Coordinates of C-alpha atoms in Angstrom, one line a residue:
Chain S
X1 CA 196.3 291.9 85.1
X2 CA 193.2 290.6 83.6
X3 CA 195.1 287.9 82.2
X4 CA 195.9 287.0 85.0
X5 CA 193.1 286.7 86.8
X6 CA 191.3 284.6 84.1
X7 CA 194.2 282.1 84.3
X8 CA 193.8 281.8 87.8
X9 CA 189.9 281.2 87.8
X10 CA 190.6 278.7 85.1
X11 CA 193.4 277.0 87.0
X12 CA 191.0 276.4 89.8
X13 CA 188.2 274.9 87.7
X14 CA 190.7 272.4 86.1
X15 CA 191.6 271.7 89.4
X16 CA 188.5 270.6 90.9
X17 CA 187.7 268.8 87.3
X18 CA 191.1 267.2 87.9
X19 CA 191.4 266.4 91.6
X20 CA 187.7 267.0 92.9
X21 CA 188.5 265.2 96.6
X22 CA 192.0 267.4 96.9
X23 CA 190.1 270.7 95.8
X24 CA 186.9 270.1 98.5
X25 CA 189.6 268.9 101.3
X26 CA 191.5 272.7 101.2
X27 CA 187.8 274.3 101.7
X28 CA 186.7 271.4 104.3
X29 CA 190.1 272.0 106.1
X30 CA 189.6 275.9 107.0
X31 CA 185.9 275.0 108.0
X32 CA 184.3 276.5 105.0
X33 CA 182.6 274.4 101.9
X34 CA 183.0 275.6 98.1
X35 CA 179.5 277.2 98.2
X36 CA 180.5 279.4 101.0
X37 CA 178.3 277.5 103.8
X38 CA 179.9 276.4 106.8
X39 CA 180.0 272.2 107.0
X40 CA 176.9 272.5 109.8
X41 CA 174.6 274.9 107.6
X42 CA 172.1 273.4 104.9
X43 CA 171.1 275.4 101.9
X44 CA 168.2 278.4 102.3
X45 CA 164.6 276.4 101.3
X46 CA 161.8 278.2 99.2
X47 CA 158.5 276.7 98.9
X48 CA 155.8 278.0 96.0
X49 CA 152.4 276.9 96.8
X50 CA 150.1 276.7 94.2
X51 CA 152.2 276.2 91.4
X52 CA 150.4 274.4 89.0
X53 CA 146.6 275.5 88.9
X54 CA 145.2 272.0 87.7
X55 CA 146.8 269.9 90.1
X56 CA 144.0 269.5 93.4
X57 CA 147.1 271.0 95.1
X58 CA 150.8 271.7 94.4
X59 CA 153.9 272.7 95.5
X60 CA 157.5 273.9 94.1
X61 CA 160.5 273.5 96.4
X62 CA 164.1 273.9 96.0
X63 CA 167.2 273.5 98.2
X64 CA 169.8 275.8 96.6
X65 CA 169.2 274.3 93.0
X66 CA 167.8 271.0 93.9
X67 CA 164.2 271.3 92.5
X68 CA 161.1 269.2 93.0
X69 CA 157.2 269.9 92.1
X70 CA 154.8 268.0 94.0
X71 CA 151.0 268.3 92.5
X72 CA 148.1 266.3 93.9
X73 CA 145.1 264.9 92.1
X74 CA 142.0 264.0 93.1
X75 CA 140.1 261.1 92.0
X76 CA 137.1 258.5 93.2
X77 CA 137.7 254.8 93.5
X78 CA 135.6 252.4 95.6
X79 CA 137.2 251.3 98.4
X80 CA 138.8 247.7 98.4
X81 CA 136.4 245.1 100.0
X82 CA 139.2 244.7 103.2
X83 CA 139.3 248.1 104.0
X84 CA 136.0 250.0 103.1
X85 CA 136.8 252.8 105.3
X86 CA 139.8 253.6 103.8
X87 CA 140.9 255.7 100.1
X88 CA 144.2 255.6 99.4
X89 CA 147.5 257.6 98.9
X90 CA 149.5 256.5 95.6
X91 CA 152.9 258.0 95.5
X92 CA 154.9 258.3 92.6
X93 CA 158.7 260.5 91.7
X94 CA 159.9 260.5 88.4
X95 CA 163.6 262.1 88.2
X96 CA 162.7 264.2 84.9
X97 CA 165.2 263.7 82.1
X98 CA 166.1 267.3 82.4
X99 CA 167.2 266.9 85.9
X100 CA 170.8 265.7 85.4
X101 CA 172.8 264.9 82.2
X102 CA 173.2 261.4 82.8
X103 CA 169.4 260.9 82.7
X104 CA 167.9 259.1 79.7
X105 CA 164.0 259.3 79.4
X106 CA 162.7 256.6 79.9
X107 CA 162.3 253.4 82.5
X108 CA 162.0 255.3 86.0
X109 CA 165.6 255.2 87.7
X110 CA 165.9 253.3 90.6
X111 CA 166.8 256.3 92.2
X112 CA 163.1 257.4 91.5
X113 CA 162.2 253.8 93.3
X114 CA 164.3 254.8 96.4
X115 CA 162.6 258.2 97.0
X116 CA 159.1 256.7 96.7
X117 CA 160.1 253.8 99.2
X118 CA 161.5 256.6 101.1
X119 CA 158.5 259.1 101.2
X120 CA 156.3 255.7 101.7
X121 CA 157.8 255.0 104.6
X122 CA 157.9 258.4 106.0
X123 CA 153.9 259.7 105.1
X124 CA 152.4 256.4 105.7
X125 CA 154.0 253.2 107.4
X126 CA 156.3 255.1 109.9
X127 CA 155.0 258.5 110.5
X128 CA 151.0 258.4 109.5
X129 CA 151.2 261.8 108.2
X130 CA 147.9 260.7 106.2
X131 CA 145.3 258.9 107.8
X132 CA 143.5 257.2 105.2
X133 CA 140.5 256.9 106.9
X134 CA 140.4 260.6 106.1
X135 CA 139.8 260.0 102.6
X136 CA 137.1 258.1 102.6
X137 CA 133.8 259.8 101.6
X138 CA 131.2 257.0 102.1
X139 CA 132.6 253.6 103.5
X140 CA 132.1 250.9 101.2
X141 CA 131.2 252.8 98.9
X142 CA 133.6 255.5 97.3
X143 CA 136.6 256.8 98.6
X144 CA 139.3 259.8 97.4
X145 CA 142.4 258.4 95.6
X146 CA 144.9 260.9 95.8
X147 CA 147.8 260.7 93.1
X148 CA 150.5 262.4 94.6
X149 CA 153.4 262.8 91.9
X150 CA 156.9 264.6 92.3
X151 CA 159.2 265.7 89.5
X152 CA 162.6 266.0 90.0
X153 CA 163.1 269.1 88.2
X154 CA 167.2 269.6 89.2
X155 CA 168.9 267.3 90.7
X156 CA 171.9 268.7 93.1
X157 CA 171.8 266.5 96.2
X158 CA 169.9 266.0 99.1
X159 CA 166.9 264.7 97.0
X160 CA 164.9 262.5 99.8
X161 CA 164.4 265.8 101.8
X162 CA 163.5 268.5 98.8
X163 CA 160.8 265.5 98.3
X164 CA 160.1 264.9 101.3
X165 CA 159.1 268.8 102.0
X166 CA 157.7 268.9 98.4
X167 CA 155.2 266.3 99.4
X168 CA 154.5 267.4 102.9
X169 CA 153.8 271.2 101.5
X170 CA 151.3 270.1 98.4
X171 CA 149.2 267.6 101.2
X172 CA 149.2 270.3 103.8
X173 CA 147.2 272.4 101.2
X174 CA 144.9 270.0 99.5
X175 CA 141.4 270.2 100.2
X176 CA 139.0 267.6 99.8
X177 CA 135.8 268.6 97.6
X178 CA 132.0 267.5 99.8
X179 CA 130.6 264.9 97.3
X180 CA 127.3 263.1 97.8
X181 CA 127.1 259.6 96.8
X182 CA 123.5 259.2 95.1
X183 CA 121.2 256.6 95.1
X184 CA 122.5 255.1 92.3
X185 CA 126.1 254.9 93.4
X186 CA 127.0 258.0 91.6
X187 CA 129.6 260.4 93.0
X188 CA 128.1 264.3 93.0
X189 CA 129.3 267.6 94.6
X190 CA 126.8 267.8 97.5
X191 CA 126.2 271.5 96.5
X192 CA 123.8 269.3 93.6
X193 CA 123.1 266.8 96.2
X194 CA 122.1 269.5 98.7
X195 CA 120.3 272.2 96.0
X196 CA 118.2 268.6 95.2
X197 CA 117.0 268.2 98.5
X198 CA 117.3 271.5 100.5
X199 CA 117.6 274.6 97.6
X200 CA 118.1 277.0 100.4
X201 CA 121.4 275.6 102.4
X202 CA 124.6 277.1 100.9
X203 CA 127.4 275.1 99.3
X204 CA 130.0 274.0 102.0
X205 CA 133.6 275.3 101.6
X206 CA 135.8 272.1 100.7
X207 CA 137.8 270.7 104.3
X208 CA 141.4 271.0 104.4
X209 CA 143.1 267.1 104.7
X210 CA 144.3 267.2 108.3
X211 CA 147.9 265.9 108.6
X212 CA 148.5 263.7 111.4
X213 CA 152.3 264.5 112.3
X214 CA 154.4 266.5 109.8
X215 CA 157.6 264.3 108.7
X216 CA 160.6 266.1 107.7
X217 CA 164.0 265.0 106.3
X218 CA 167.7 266.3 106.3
X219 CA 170.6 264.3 104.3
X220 CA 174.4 264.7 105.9
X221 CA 178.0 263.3 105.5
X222 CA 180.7 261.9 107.0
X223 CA 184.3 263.8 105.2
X224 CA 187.4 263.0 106.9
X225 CA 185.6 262.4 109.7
X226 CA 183.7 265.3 109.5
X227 CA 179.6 265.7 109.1
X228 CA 178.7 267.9 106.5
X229 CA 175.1 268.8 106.5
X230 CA 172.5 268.9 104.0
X231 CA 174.5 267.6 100.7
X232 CA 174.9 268.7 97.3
X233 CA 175.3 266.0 94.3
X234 CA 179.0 267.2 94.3
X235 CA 179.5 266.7 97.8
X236 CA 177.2 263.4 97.9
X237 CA 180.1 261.8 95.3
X238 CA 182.9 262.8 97.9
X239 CA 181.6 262.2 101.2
X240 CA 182.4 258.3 103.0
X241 CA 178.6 257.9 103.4
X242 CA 175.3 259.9 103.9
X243 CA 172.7 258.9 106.7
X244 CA 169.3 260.2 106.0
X245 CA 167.2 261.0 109.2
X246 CA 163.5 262.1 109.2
X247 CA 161.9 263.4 112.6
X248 CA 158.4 265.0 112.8
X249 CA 156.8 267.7 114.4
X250 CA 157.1 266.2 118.3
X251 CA 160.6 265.7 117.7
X252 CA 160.4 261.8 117.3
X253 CA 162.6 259.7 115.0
X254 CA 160.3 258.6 112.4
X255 CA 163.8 257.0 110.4
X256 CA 166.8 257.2 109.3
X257 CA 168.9 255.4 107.2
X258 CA 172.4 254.8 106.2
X259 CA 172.8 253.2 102.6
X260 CA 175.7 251.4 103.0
X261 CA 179.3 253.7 102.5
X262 CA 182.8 253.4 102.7
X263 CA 182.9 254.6 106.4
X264 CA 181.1 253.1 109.1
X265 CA 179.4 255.4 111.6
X266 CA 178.9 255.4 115.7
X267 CA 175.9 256.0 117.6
X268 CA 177.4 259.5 118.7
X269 CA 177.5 260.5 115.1
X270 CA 174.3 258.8 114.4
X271 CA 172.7 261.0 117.1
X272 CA 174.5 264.1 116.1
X273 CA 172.6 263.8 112.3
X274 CA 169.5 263.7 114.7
X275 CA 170.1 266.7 116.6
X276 CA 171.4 268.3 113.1
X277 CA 167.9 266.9 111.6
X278 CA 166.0 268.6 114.7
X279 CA 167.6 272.3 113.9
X280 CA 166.8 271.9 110.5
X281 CA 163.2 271.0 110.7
X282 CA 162.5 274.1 113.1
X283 CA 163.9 276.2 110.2
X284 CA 161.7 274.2 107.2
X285 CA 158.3 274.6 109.6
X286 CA 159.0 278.0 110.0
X287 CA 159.2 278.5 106.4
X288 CA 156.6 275.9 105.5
X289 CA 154.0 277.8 108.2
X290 CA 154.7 281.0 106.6
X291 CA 154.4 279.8 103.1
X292 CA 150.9 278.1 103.8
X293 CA 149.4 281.2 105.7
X294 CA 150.5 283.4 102.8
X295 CA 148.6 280.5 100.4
X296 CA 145.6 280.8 102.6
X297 CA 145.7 284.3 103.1
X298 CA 145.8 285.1 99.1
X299 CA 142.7 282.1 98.8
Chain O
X1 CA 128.3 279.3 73.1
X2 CA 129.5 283.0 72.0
X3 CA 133.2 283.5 71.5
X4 CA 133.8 286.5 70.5
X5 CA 131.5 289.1 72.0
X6 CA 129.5 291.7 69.7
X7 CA 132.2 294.3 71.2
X8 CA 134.8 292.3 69.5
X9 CA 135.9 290.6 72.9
X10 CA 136.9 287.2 73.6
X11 CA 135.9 285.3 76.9
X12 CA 139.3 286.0 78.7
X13 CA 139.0 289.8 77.2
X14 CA 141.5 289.6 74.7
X15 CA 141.0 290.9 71.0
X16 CA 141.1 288.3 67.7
X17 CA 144.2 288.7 66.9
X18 CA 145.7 289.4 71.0
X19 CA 148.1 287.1 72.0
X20 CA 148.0 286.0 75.8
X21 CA 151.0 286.8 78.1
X22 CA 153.9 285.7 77.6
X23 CA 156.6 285.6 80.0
X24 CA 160.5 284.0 79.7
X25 CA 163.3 283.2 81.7
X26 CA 166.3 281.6 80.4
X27 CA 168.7 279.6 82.1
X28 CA 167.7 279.2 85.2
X29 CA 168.4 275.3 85.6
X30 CA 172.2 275.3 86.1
X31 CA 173.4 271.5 85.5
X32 CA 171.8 271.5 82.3
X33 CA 173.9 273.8 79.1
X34 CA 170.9 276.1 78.4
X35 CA 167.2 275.8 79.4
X36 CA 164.0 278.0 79.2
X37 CA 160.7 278.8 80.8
X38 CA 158.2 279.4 78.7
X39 CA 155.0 280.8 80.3
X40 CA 151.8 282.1 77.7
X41 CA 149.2 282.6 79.4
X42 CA 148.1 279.6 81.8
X43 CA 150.6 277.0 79.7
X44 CA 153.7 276.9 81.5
X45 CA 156.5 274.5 80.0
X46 CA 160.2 274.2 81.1
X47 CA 162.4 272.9 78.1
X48 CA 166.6 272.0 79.1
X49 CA 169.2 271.0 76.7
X50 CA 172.2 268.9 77.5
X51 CA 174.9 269.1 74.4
X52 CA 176.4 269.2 71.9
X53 CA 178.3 266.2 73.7
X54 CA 179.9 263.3 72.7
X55 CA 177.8 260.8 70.8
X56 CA 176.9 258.0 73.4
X57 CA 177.6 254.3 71.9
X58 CA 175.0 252.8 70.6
X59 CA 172.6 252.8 68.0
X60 CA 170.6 256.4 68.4
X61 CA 168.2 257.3 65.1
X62 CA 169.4 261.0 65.1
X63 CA 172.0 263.4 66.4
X64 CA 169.3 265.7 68.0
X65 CA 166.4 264.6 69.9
X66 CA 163.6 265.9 71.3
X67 CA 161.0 265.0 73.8
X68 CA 158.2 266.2 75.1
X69 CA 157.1 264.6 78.8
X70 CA 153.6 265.2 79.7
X71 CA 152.9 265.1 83.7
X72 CA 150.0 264.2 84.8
X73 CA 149.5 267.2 87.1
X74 CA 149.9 269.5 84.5
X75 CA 146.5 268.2 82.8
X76 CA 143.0 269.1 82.9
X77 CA 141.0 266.2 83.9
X78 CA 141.5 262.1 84.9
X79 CA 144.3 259.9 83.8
X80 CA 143.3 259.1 80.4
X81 CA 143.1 262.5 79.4
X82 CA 146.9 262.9 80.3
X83 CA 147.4 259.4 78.2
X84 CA 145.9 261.4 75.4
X85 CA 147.7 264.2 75.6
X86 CA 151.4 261.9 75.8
X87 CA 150.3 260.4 72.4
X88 CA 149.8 263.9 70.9
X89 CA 153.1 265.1 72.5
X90 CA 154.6 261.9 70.5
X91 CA 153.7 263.3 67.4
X92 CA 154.6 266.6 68.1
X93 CA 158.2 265.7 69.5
X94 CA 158.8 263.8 66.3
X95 CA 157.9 266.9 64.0
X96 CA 160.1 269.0 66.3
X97 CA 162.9 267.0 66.1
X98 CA 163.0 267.0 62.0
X99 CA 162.2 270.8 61.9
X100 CA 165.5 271.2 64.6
X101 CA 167.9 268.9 62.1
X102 CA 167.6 271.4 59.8
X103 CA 168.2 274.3 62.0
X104 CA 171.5 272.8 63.5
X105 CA 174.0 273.7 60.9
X106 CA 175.4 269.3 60.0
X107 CA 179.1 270.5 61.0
X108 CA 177.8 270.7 64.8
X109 CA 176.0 267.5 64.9
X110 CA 179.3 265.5 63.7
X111 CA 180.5 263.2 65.5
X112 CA 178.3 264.9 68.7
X113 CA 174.4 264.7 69.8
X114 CA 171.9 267.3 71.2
X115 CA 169.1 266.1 73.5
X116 CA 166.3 268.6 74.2
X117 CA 163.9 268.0 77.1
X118 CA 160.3 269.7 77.3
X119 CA 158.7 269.2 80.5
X120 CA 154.7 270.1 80.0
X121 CA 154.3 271.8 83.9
X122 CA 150.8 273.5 83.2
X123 CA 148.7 272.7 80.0
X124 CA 146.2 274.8 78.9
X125 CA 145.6 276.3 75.1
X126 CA 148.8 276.2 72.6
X127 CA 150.8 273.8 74.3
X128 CA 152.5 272.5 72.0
X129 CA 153.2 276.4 70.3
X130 CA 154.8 277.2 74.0
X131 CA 156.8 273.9 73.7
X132 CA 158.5 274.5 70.5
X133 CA 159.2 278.0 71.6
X134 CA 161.0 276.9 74.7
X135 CA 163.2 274.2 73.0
X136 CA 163.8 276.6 70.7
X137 CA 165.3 279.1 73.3
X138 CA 166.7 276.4 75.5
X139 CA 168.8 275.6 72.4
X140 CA 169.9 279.7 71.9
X141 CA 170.8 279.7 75.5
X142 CA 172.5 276.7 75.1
X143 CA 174.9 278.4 72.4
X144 CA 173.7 276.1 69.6
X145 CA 173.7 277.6 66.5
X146 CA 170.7 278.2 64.6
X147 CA 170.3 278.5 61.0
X148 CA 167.4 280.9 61.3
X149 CA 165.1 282.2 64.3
X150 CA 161.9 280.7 64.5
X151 CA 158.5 280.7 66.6
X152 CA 155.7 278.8 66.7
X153 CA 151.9 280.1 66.9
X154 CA 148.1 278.2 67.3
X155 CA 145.0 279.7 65.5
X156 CA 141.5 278.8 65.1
X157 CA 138.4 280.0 63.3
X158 CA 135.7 280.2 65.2
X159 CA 132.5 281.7 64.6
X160 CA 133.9 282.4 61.2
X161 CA 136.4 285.1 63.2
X162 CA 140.2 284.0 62.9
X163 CA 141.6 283.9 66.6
X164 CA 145.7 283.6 67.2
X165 CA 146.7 281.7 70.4
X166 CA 143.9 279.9 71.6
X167 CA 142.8 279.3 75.0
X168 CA 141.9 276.0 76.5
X169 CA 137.9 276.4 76.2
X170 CA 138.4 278.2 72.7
X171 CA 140.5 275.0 71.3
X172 CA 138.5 272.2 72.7
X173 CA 135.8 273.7 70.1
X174 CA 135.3 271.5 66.8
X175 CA 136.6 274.4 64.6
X176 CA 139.2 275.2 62.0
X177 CA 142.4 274.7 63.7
X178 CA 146.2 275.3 62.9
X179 CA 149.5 275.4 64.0
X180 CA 152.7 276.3 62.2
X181 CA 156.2 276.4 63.5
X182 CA 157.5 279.5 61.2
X183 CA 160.9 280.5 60.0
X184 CA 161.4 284.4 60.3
X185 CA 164.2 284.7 57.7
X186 CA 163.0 282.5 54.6
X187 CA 160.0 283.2 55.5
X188 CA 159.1 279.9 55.6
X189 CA 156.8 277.2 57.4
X190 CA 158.8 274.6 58.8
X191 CA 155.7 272.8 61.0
X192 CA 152.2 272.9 60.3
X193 CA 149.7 271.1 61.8
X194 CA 145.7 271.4 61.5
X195 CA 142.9 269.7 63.3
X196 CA 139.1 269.7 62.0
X197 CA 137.6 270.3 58.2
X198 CA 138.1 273.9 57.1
X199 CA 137.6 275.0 53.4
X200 CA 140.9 275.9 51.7
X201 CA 140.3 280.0 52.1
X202 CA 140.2 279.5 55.8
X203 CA 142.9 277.7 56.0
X204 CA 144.9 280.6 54.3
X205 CA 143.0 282.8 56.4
X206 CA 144.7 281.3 60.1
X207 CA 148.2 280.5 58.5
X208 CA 148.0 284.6 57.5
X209 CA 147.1 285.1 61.3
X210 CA 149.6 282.3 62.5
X211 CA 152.4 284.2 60.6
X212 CA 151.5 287.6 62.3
X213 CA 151.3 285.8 65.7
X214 CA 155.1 283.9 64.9
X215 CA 156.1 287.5 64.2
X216 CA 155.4 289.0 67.2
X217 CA 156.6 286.4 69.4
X218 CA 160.2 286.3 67.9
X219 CA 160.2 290.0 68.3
X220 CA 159.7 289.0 72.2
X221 CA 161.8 285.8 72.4
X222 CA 164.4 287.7 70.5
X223 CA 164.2 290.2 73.3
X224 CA 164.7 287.9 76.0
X225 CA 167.5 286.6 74.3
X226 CA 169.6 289.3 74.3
X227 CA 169.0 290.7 77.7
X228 CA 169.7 287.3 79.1
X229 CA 173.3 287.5 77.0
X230 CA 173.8 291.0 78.5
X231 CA 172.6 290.1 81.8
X232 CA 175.0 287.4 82.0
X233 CA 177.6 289.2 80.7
X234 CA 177.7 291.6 83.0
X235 CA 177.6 289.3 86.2
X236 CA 180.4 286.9 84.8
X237 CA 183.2 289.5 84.0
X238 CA 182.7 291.9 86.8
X239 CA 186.4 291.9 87.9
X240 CA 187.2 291.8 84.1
X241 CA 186.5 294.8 83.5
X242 CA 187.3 296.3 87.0
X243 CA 190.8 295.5 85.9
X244 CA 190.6 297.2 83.3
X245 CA 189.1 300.6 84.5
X246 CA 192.6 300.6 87.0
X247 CA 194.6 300.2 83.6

């Protein structure tokens, strides 16, 4: 009986090793995908704030087992002569070699290039999530530089929008220390600035970086005609072609895009990801809200 | 600066010869054969192994490797300190990998290769103790043989008082410093590494201390081992054994 049973489990794995797109058609084909989600359901998001205590702010997200830590630093820069009201956002993902087993330490994947043009796009050109303006602490003169870095921790799929959220959740808690720029051209936390010249005032609690619109992304498929939404790395090898589609917090299309594919898709399905991407970001605010009022709460 | 109070205390409370917390969890990176988490105290490090697998083509200096990637988020401090740090993790990697050739029994490494990946998330004092321990359970959770269980441990001597597992603040001090990587069976030290002049006494002194501290950390890690093997035992082969109640 036993024997039995193991046969059949390993029958099934050599099946899917053998004949991966036969294998996911019997689930797609009763509705159902091998993870037990239905096509129209992405996978349950968790967000850790305050992951890594010396990062200026930090997040850990995951999408089922897709993993990525965002951390923030903090640093002062002069601001360049064309825009001396401006500091600056400098994004950077490195796919860690850990990630998948393919990936070879190393020269940064062009992957890794694809989800910064990506969150680039979607924080700063297209969506102004970050006004930059916001970052500057005396114009002309110094300005915050804010490294923003994301690690790929595991990669299964759907990476743009684990990012995406990663990024989102470590700049919606970052707080921007008060500095005083001194006579010299020195940078010092105005508490020293303030004791110097006032001994009495208090030391200011550091302001939260206001985000302008909140830009958030969901990956889906097209399978036998078929959207499947929010992707693992299995499914993103089987499906005709993904569209990525970001919308923000008003509801607007801030992007999407389709990288090429063996299937071609119509504007019905294009707005169908959009409507998918709109259901999904209710659910990721929700949880992202909750998670930063519990971060706040706990200090 | 006083570090060890005249109670006997250090500054985060702990006693000489305390070690800070330690906390694991194994395995909990799927697509990779065996990984670890590896948190003591504020250092927290996440080490995966991919193999024993096929031997890509191409030249490749050794059948295991090991290396340790330092994020710049994880570090106290500007850029260049992070630079810093890389070029120490460098050195470290290297010593790790030679002290790992010997632990793989040479049968499992023909013809096959084992890469081991340390990912520095949080670094604080005894990083590069908490890295070799992870790799060294990512590779037990992993299934690779080992010739012998080992941990590693950092020490210091300061204010002529012999700490085990320094703290950030306590290690950025100009004092005696050592780390070994030890073998619990032969009773051996596989890794050692110091930093600063000491006299020859002291140095006995911290690698008496580091042994203790290697001790009790195997004692944990072997812990964790196990009830990660019976943990997952007991989840895989649920119906196994179901079947085998109705015979």
């Amino acid at each position: 009986m036993a024997a039995a049973e193991i046969t059949d489990s390993l029958e099934a794995d050599a099946f899917k090793k053998l004949y991966p797109d036969q294998f996911y058609a019997r689930f797609i084909a009763d509705g159902i995908r091998p993870d037990g989600r239905p096509l129209g359901r992405a996978r349950t998001a968790s967000i850790g704030l305050g992951a890594v205590s010396t990062a200026d702010s930090s997040a850990l997200v995951k999408f089922g087992n897709s993993t990525a830590l965002a951390g923030i630093k903090l640093e002062i820069m002069v601001p360049k002569d064309d825009t001396p009201n401006q500091g600056q956002l400098s994004i950077a993902v490195e796919m860690a070699p850990m990630c998948s087993p393919d990936m070879r330490p190393g020269r940064p994947s062009d992957a890794a290039q694809v989800l910064v043009e990506q969150l680039n796009n979607a924080l700063l050109a297209s969506a102004k999530a970050v006004n930059l303006d916001d970052l500057c602490i005396d114009p002309g003169k110094a300005a915050w530089v804010a490294y923003l870095d994301i690690y790929v921790l595991d990669s299964d799929g759907s990476l743009a929008d684990v990012t995406l959220l990663a990024a989102v959740a470590a700049l919606a808690t970052l707080r921007l220390p008060h500095v005083a720029v001194t006579d010299g051209g020195n940078v010092v936390p105005s508490s020293e600035a303030a004791e110097a010249a006032a001994p009495d005032e208090m030391a200011v609690e550091p302001t939260k970086l206001q985000l302008r619109s909140v830009p958030l992304a969901l990956t889906c498929g097209l399978y036998k005609d078929q959207l499947i939404v929010g992707l693992t790395a299995e499914e993103e090898a089987l499906v005709a072609t993904s569209v990525t589609t970001i919308v923000d917090d008003q509801g607007r299309l801030i992007g999407q895009l389709k990288a090429g594919g063996r299937a071609e898709m119509d504007i019905a399905r294009l707005q169908d990801c959009i409507e998918a991407a709109k259901l999904r970001y209710a659910e990721l605010a929700g949880i992202l809200q909750q998670a930063i009022t519990q971060y706040d709460g706990s200090g | 600066m006083e570090f060890v109070s005249p109670e006997g205390l250090r500054l985060d409370g702990r006693r000489p010869k305390e070690l800070r917390k330690l906390r694991i969890k194994l395995g909990s990176l799927d697509g990779t054969d065996g990984s670890a988490f590896v948190q003591l105290g504020n250092t927290k490090v996440l080490a995966a192994v991919f193999g024993p697998r096929g031997a890509p083509t191409g030249a490749r200096s050794s059948a295991i490797s090991c290396v340790i990637a330092v994020s710049a988020i994880s570090v106290q401090g500007d850029r260049r300190s992070k630079e810093r740090l890389g070029r120490q993790a460098t050195e470290f990697s290297r010593a790790l990998t030679n002290a790992m050739e010997q632990l793989v029994p040479a049968d499992i490494l023909k013809n096959a290769c084992i890469d081991v990946h340390v990912q520095v998330l949080q670094a604080d004092g005894g990083l590069f103790a908490a890295c070799a321990n992870a790799a060294l359970l990512a590779l037990a959770n992993a299934g690779v043989p080992l010739r012998d269980i080992c941990a590693a441990c950092h020490t210091g001597l300061l204010e002529s008082t012999a700490l085990v597992d320094l703290s950030a603040q306590e290690s950025m001090q100009q004092a005696p410093q050592a780390a070994i990587l030890y073998e619990c069976r032969t009773q051996s030290i596989a890794i050692m590494q110091t930093d600063n002049k000491m006299s020859t006494t002291a140095l006995e002194e911290l690698l008496e201390l580091a042994t203790e501290g290697c001790i009790a950390l195997v004692t944990a890690m072997r812990q964790a081992l196990i009830s990660s093997t019976v943990q997952q035992l007991s989840t895989s082969a649920p119906h196994a054994s179901a079947a085998q109640r109705r015979d």
